[in-house]
Short mmCIF file of C-alpha atoms in Angstrom, two decimals:
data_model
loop_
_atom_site.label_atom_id
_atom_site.label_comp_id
_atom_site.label_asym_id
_atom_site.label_seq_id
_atom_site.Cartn_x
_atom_site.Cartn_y
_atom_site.Cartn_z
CA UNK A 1 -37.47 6.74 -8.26
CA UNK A 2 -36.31 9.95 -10.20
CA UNK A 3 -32.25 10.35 -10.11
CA UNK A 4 -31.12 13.88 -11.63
CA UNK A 5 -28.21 13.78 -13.68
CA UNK A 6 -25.77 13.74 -11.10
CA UNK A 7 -26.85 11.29 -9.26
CA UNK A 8 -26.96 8.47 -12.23
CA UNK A 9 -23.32 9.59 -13.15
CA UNK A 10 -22.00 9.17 -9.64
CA UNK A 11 -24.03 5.65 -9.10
CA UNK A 12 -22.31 4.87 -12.89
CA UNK A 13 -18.82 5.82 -10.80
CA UNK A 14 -19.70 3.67 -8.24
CA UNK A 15 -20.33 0.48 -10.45
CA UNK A 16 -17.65 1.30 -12.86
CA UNK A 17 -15.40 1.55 -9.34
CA UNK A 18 -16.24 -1.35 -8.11
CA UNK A 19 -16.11 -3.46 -11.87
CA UNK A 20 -12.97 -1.87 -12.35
CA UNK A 21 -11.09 -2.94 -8.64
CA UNK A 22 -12.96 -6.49 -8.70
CA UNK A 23 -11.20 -7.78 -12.19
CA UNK A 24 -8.24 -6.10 -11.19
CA UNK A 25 -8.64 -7.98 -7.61
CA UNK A 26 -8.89 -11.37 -9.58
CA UNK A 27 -5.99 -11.24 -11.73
CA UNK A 28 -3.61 -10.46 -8.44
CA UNK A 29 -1.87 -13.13 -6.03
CA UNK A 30 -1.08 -12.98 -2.56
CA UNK A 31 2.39 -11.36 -2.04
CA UNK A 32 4.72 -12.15 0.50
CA UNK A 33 3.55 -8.86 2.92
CA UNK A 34 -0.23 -9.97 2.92
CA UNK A 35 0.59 -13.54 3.36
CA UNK A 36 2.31 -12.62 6.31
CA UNK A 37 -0.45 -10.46 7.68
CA UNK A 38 -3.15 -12.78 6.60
CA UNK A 39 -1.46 -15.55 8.65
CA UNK A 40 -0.09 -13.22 11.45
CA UNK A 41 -3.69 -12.09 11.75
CA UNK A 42 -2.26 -9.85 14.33
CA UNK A 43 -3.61 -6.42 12.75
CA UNK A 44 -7.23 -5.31 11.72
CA UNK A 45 -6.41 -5.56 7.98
CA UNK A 46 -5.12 -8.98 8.21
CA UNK A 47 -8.16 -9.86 10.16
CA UNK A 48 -10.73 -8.40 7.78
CA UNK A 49 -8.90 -10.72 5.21
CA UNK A 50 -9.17 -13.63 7.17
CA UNK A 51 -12.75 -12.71 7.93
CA UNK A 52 -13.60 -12.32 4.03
CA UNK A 53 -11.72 -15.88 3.08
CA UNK A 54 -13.69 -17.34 5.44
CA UNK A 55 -17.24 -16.42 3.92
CA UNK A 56 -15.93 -16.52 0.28
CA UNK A 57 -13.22 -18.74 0.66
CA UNK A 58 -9.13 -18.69 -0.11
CA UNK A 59 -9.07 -16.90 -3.53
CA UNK A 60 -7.51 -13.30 -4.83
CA UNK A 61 -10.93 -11.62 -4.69
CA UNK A 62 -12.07 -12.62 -1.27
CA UNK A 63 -8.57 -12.05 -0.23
CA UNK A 64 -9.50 -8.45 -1.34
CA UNK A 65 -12.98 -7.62 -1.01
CA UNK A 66 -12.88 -5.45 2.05
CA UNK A 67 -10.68 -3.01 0.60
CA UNK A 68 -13.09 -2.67 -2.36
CA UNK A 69 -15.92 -2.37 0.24
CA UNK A 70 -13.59 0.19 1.66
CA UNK A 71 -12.85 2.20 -1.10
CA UNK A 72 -16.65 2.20 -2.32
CA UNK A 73 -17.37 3.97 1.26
CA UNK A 74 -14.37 6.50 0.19
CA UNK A 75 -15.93 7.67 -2.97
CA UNK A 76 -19.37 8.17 -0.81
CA UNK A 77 -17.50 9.99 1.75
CA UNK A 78 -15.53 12.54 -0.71
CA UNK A 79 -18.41 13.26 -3.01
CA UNK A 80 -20.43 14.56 0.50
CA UNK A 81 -16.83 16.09 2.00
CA UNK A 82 -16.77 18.26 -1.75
CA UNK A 83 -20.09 19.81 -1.86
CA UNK A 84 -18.20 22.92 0.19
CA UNK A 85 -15.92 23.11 -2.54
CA UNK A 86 -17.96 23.60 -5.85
CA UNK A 87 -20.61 25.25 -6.76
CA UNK A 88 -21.95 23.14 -9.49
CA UNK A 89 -22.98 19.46 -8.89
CA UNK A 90 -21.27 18.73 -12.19
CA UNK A 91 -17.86 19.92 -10.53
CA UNK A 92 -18.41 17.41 -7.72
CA UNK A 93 -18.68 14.38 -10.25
CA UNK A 94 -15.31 15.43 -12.11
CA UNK A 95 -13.15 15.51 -8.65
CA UNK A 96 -15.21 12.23 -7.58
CA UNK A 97 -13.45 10.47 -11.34
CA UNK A 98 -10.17 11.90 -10.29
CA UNK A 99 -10.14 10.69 -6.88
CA UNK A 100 -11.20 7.36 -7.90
CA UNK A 101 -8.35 6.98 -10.87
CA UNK A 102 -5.98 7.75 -9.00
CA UNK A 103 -3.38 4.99 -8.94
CA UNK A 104 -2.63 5.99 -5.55
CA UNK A 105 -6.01 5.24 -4.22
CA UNK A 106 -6.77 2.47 -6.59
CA UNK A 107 -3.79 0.09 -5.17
CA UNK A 108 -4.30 1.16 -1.69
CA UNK A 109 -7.84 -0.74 -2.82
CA UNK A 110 -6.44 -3.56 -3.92
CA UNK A 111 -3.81 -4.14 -1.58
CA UNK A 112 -4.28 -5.43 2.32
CA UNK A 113 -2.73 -2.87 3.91
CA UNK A 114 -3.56 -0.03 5.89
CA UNK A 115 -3.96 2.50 3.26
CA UNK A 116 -7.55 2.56 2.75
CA UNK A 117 -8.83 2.01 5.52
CA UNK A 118 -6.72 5.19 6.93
CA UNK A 119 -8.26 7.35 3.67
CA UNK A 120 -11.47 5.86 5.32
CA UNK A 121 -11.04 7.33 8.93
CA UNK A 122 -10.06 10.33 8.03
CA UNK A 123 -12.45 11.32 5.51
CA UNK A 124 -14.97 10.29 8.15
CA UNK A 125 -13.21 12.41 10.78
CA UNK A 126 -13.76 15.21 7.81
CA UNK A 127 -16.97 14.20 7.05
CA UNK A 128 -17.86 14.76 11.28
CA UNK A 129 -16.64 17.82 11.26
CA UNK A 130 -18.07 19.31 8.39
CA UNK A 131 -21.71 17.66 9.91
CA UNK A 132 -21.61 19.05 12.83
CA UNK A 133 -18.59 21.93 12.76
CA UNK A 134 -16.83 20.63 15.63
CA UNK A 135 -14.13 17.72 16.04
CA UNK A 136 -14.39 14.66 17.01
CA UNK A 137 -12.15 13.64 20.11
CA UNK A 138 -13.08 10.39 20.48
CA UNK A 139 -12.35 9.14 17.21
CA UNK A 140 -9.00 11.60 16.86
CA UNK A 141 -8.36 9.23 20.73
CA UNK A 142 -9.11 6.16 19.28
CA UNK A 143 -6.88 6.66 16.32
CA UNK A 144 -3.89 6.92 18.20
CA UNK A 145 -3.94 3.20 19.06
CA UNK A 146 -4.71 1.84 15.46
CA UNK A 147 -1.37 2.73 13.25
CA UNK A 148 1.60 4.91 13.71
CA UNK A 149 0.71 6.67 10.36
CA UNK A 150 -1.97 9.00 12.20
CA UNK A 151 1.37 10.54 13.64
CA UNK A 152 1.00 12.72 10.72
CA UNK A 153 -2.94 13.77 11.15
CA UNK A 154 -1.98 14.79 14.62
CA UNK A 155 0.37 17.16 13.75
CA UNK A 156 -1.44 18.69 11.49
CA UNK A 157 -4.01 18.99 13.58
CA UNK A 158 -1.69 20.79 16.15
CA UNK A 159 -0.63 22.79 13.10
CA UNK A 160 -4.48 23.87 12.41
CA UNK A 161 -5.12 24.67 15.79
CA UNK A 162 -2.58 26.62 16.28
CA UNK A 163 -3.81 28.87 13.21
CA UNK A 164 -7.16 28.70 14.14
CA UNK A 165 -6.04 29.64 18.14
CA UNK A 166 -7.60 26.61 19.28
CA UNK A 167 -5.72 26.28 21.90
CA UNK A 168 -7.70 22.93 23.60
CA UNK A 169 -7.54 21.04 20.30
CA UNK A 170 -4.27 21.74 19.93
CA UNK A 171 -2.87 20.36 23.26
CA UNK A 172 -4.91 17.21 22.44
CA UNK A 173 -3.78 16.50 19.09
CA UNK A 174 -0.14 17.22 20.42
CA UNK A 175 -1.04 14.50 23.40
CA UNK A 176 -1.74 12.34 20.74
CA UNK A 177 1.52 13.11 18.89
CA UNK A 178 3.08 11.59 22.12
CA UNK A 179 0.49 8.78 22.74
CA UNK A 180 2.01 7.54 19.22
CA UNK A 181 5.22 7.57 19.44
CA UNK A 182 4.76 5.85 22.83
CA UNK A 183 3.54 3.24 21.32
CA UNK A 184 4.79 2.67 17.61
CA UNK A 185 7.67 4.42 18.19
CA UNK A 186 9.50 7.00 15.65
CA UNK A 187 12.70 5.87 14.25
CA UNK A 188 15.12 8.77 12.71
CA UNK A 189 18.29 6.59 13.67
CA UNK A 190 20.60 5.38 10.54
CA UNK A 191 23.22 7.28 8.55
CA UNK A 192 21.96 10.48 7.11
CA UNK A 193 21.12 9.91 3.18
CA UNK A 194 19.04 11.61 0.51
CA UNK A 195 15.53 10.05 -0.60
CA UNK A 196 14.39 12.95 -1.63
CA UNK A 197 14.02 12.11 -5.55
CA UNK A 198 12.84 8.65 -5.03
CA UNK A 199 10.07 10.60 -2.79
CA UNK A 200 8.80 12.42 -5.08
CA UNK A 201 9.03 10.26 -8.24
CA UNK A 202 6.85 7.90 -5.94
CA UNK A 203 4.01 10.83 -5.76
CA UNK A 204 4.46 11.16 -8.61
CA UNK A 205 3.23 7.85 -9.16
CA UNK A 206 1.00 7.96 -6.98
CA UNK A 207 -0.54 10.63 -8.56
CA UNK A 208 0.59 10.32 -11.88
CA UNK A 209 3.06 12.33 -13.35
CA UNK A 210 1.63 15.13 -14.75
CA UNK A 211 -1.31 15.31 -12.26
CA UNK A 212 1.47 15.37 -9.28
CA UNK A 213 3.12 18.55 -10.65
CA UNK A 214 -0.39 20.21 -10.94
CA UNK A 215 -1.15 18.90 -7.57
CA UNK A 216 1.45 20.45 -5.46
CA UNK A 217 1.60 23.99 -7.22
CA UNK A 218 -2.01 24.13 -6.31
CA UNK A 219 -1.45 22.92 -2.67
CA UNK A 220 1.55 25.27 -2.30
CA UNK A 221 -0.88 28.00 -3.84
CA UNK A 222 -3.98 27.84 -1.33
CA UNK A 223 -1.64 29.78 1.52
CA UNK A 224 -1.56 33.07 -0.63
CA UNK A 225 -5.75 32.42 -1.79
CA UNK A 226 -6.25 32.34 2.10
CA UNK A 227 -7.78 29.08 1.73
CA UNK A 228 -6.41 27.31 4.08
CA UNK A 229 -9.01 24.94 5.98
CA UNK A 230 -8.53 21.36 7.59
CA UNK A 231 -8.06 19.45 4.86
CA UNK A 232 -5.38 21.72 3.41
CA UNK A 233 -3.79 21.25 6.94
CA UNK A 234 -3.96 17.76 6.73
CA UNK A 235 -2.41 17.19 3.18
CA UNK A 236 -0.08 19.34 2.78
CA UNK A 237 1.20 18.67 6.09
CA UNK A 238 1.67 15.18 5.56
CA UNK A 239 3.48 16.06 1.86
CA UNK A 240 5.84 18.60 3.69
CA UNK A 241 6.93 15.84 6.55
CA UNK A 242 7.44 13.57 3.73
CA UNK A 243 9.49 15.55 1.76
CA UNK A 244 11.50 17.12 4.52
CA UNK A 245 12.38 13.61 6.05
CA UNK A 246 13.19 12.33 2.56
CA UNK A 247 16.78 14.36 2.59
CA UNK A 248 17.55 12.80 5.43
CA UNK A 249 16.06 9.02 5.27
CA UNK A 250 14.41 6.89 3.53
CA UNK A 251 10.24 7.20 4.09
CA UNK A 252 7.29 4.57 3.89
CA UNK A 253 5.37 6.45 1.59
CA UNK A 254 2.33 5.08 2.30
CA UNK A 255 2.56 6.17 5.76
CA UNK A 256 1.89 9.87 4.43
CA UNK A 257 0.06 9.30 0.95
CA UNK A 258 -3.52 7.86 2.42
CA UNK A 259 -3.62 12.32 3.75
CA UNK A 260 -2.22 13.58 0.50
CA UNK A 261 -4.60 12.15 -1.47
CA UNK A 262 -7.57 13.04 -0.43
CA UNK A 263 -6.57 17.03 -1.70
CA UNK A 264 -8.60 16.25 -4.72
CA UNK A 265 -10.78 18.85 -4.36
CA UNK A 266 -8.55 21.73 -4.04
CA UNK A 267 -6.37 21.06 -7.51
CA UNK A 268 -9.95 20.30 -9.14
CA UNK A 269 -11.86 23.28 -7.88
CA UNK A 270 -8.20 25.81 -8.23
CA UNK A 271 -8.52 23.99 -12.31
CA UNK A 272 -12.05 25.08 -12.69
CA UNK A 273 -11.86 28.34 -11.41
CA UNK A 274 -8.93 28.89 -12.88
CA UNK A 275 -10.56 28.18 -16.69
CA UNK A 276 -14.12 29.63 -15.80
CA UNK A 277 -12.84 32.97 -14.79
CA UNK A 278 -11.83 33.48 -18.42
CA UNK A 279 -13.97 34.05 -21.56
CA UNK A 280 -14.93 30.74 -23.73
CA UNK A 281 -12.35 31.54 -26.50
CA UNK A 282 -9.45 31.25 -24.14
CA UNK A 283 -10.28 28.42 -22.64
CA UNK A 284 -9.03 26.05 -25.27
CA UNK A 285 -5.35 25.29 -23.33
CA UNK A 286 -7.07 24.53 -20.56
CA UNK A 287 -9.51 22.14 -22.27
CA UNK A 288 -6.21 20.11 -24.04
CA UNK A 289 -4.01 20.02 -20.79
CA UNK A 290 -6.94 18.81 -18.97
CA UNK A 291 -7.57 15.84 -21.67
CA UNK A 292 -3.68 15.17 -21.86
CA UNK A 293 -3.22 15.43 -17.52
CA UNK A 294 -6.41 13.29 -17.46
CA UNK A 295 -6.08 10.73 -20.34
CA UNK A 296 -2.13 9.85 -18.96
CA UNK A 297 -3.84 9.57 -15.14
CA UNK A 298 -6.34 6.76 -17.07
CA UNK A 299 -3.64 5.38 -18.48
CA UNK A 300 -1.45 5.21 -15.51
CA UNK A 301 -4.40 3.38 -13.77
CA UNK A 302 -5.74 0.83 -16.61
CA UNK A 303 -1.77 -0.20 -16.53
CA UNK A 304 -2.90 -1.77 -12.88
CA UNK A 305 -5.68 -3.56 -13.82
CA UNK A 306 -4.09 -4.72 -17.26
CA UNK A 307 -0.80 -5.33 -15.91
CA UNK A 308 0.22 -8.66 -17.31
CA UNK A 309 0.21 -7.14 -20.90
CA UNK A 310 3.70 -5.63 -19.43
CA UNK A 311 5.08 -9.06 -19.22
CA UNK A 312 5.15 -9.16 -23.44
CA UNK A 313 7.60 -6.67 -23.46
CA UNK A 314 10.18 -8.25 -20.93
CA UNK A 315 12.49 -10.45 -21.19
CA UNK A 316 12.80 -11.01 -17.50
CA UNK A 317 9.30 -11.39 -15.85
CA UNK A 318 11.15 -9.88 -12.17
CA UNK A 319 11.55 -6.59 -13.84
CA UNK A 320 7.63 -6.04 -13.33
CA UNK A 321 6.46 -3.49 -11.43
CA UNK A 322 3.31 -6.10 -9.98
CA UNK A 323 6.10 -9.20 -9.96
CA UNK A 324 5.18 -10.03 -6.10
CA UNK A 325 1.50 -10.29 -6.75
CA UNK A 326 1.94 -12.29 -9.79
CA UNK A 327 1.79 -16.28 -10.51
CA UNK A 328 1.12 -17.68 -6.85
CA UNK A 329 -2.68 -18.58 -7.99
CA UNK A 330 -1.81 -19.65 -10.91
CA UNK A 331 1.04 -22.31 -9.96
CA UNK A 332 -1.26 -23.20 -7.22
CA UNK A 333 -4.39 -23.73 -9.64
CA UNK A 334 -1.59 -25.86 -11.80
CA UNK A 335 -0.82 -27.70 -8.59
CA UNK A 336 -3.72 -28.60 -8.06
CA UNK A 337 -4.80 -29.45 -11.46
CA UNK A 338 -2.26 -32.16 -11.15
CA UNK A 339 -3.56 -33.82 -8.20
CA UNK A 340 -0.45 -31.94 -6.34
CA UNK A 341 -1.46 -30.46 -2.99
CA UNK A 342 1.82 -30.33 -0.95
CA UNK A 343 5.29 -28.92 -2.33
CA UNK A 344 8.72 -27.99 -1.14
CA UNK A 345 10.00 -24.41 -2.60
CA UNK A 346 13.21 -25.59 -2.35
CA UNK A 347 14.20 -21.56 -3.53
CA UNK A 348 11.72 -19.55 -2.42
CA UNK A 349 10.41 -19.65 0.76
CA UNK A 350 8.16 -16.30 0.63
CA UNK A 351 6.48 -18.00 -2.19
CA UNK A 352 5.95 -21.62 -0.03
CA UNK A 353 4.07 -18.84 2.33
CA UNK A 354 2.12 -17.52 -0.81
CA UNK A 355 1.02 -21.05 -1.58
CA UNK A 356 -0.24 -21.84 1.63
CA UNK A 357 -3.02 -19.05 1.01
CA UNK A 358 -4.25 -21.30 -1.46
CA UNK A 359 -4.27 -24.68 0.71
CA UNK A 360 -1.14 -26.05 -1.01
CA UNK A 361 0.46 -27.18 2.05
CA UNK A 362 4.73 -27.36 2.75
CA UNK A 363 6.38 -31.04 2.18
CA UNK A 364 5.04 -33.79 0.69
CA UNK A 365 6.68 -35.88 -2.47
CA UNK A 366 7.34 -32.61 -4.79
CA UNK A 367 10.03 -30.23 -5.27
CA UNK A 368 9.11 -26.73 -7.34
CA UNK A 369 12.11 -24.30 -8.45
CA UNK A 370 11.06 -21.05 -9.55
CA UNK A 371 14.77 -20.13 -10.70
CA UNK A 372 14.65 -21.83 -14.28
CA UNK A 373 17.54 -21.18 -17.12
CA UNK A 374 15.33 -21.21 -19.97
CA UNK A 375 11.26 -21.27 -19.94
CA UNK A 376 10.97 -23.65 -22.43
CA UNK A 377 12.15 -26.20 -19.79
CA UNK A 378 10.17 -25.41 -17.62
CA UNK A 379 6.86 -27.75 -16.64
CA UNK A 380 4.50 -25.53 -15.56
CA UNK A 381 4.55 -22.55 -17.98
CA UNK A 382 2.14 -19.57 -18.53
CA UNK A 383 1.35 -17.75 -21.18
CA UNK A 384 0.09 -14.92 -22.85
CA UNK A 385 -1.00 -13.81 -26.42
CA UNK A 386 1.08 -17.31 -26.88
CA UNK A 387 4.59 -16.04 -25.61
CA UNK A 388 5.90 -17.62 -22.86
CA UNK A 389 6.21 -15.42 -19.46
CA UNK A 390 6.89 -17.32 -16.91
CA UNK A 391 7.48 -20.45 -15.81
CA UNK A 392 8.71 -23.10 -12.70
CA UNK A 393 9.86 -26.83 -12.42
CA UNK A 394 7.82 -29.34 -10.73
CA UNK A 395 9.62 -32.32 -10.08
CA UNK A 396 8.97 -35.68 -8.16
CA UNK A 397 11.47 -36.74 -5.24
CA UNK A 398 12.68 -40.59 -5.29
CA UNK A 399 11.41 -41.85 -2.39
CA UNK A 400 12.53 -45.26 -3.39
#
């Protein structure tokens, strides 16, 4: 079989994707959150964990491998969503490696949570409606019942059909708006503070830095283009209700980020245009910005998968930014190596949940502490590059 060019570089994307998420995957424990949902097993992401461990047993990549699958389905579903937006296949490829380093979309991969999978619906929603010009109600009606984040995708939908005078759609979508808060609920209760810099500087990671600013001048743009389509409704919606909120209370983030993100394809094809419409010799800015914006987004997202190299630089290992999915595995793999398969955290009880994941069971004749003076008395110790970085006592009770 004969692939052209663009499809061997998006297949490359694809493997280098999945690669990429899979080591990351390895090298990060259970935290608290997904131990709870995992056990819970009350919502569909905790259940497609449970279902994983159970084929490939109780370990961090099992633990994650749906999301992966998810996220692999993602890239398939925005490189079709883009073809409307470019006119060279090449073009297509460059907003596919954006979209997939984001560090946004790469830890809503990694993590079990309902990030992905919410990226997932509503790029197939897109995806529907760009098939067949015409909108799904059935899976807009079925996404009312799965997570109160689709609050946001109705009222942008309501927003869109309002400009488009679809009238029909539009009392839908805002039936759905009500369906939701029926049954999540919408809390705006609490004293009135500002959030609104922690908002942003969290799209901003999100995004990364740089790309973030570029981002939102070229969503805020597309209004006076006369550009506006669905998926600008969608994500710049959900960025505006974000931000708004955010000077009056504090925001889950990821409630709006899984329909900011998938705006890709405006900032890449407003960038292309942008350079293309001017002759080769003044093009050179554009070439440098676009190596610095896209070598710090790299950066931003190798610092996920290489994390632990942060931990050198520390002197306390709980100032990392990946602290909560760090060292459960590997005390439990120490556990174990010592014939220890049952321990009381006698000072950290989200970590005796984290352990359980890996079939070290509560009680027994053992006592860990995580909360140590000094490392070097501690003895079960990890390190790195042959510096200490963290470290917990093990200790046998008397039972004499």
């Amino acid at each position: 079989m004969n692939l052209t060019k663009t499809k061997k570089a998006f297949f490359a994307i694809i493997l280098l994707n999945i690669a990429f998420l899979s080591f990351a995957a390895s090298s990060l424990s259970i935290s608290y959150k997904e131990a709870f949902l995992f056990f819970q097993n009350a919502s569909l992401v905790g259940f497609l964990a449970n279902i994983s461990c159970e084929l490939f047993g109780n370990n961090n990549l099992a633990l994650r491998a749906p999301f992966i699958a998810i996220s692999t389905l993602n890239l398939f579903l925005m490189f079709y969503i883009s073809k409307d937006y470019f006119r060279y296949e090449k073009d297509r490829i460059y907003n596919l490696l954006v979209f997939a380093a984001l560090p946004g979309v790469v830890t809503a991969s990694l993590l079990v949570n309902e990030a992905s999978l919410i990226i997932f619906l509503t790029l197939v929603y897109i995806a529907y409606f760009k098939k067949f010009n015409r909108h799904s109600y059935i899976l807009l009606f079925s996404f009312m019942f799965l997570d109160n984040s689709f609050l946001v995708l109705f009222v942008a939908i309501c927003l869109y059909a309002f400009g488009k005078k679809d009238y029909k759609l539009m009392s839908f979508a805002f039936l759905l708006f009500l369906g939701s808060i029926a049954i999540f609920g919408f809390e705006v209760g609490g004293r009135p503070r500002g959030y609104f810099l922690e908002t942003i500087g969290i799209f901003a990671t999100i995004f990364s830095p740089l790309l973030f600013l570029y981002f939102f001048y070229t969503l805020y743009s597309v209004p006076l283009r006369g550009e506006k389509n669905l998926l600008w409704y969608i994500s710049f919606t959900a960025l505006v209700v974000a931000i708004l909120f955010s000077f009056r209370q504090k925001i889950y983030v990821q409630d709006f980020a899984p329909f900011v993100v998938i705006a890709t394809p405006f900032m890449m094809k407003h960038f292309l245009s942008s350079m293309r419409v001017r002759l080769p010799e003044f093009r050179t800015k554009y070439y440098i910005g676009s190596i610095i914006v896209f070598g710090v987004l790299v950066l931003n997202t190798l610092s996920i998968g290489f994390n632990q190299i942060f931990y050198l630089f520390l002197k306390n290992p709980h100032d990392h930014f990946a602290i909560d999915y760090a060292f459960a595995s590997q005390i439990a793999d120490s556990l174990k190596s010592k014939s220890i398969n049952s321990v009381s955290v006698v000072d950290d009880p989200r970590l005796q949940l984290r352990l359980e994941f890996y079939e070290i069971k509560n009680g027994g004749n053992y006592v860990l502490r995580t909360k140590i003076d000094d490392t070097a008395d501690a003895t079960i110790k990890f390190n790195l590059l042959g510096k200490t970085i963290y470290g917990v006592n093990v200790t046998k009770l008397n039972t004499k």
